[in-house]
């Protein structure tokens, strides 16, 4: 199943930003974004 996900990041100055991606849970674990040390939250938003 494919979902929309929001990845929330916090930069070194304390500002947060959101990146939205569409992927299955398996594909999500292969994404480079999950390795980013600034990632603070991963939220499954809805089915695509």
mmCIF file of C-alpha atoms in Angstrom:
data_model
loop_
_atom_site.group_PDB
_atom_site.id
_atom_site.type_symbol
_atom_site.label_atom_id
_atom_site.label_comp_id
_atom_site.label_asym_id
_atom_site.label_seq_id
_atom_site.Cartn_x
_atom_site.Cartn_y
_atom_site.Cartn_z
ATOM 1 C CA UNK A 1 0.000 0.000 0.000
ATOM 2 C CA UNK A 2 1.216 3.512 -0.813
ATOM 3 C CA UNK A 3 1.002 6.335 1.733
ATOM 4 C CA UNK A 4 1.761 10.047 1.940
ATOM 5 C CA UNK A 5 4.352 10.775 4.620
ATOM 6 C CA UNK A 6 5.541 13.971 6.247
ATOM 7 C CA UNK A 7 9.145 14.100 7.377
ATOM 8 C CA UNK A 8 9.879 16.903 9.821
ATOM 9 C CA UNK A 9 13.411 18.199 10.136
ATOM 10 C CA UNK A 10 15.039 20.643 12.550
ATOM 11 C CA UNK A 11 18.000 22.597 11.205
ATOM 12 C CA UNK A 12 21.019 23.811 13.175
ATOM 13 C CA UNK A 13 19.413 27.222 13.763
ATOM 14 C CA UNK A 14 16.309 25.724 15.364
ATOM 15 C CA UNK A 15 13.983 26.129 12.368
ATOM 16 C CA UNK A 16 11.813 23.211 11.347
ATOM 17 C CA UNK A 17 10.843 22.291 7.821
ATOM 18 C CA UNK A 18 8.629 19.601 6.336
ATOM 19 C CA UNK A 19 9.167 17.373 3.337
ATOM 20 C CA UNK A 20 6.241 15.357 2.005
ATOM 21 C CA UNK A 21 6.867 12.113 0.136
ATOM 22 C CA UNK A 22 4.741 9.297 -1.261
ATOM 23 C CA UNK A 23 5.982 5.743 -0.748
ATOM 24 C CA UNK A 24 5.115 2.319 0.550
ATOM 25 C CA UNK A 25 6.503 1.423 3.991
ATOM 26 C CA UNK A 26 9.126 -0.784 2.305
ATOM 27 C CA UNK A 27 10.176 1.980 -0.113
ATOM 28 C CA UNK A 28 10.245 4.475 2.750
ATOM 29 C CA UNK A 29 12.951 2.524 4.575
ATOM 30 C CA UNK A 30 15.145 2.771 1.479
ATOM 31 C CA UNK A 31 14.944 6.578 1.303
ATOM 32 C CA UNK A 32 18.027 8.687 2.039
ATOM 33 C CA UNK A 33 15.936 11.168 4.017
ATOM 34 C CA UNK A 34 15.629 8.696 6.898
ATOM 35 C CA UNK A 35 19.398 8.853 7.385
ATOM 36 C CA UNK A 36 19.379 12.639 7.847
ATOM 37 C CA UNK A 37 20.489 13.445 11.404
ATOM 38 C CA UNK A 38 18.111 16.444 11.456
ATOM 39 C CA UNK A 39 15.006 14.248 11.056
ATOM 40 C CA UNK A 40 12.888 14.616 14.197
ATOM 41 C CA UNK A 41 9.530 13.120 13.169
ATOM 42 C CA UNK A 42 7.990 10.829 10.581
ATOM 43 C CA UNK A 43 4.213 10.969 10.197
ATOM 44 C CA UNK A 44 2.028 8.785 7.994
ATOM 45 C CA UNK A 45 -0.581 11.194 6.666
ATOM 46 C CA UNK A 46 -2.982 9.212 4.457
ATOM 47 C CA UNK A 47 -3.298 6.520 1.834
ATOM 48 C CA UNK A 48 -2.264 7.687 -1.621
#
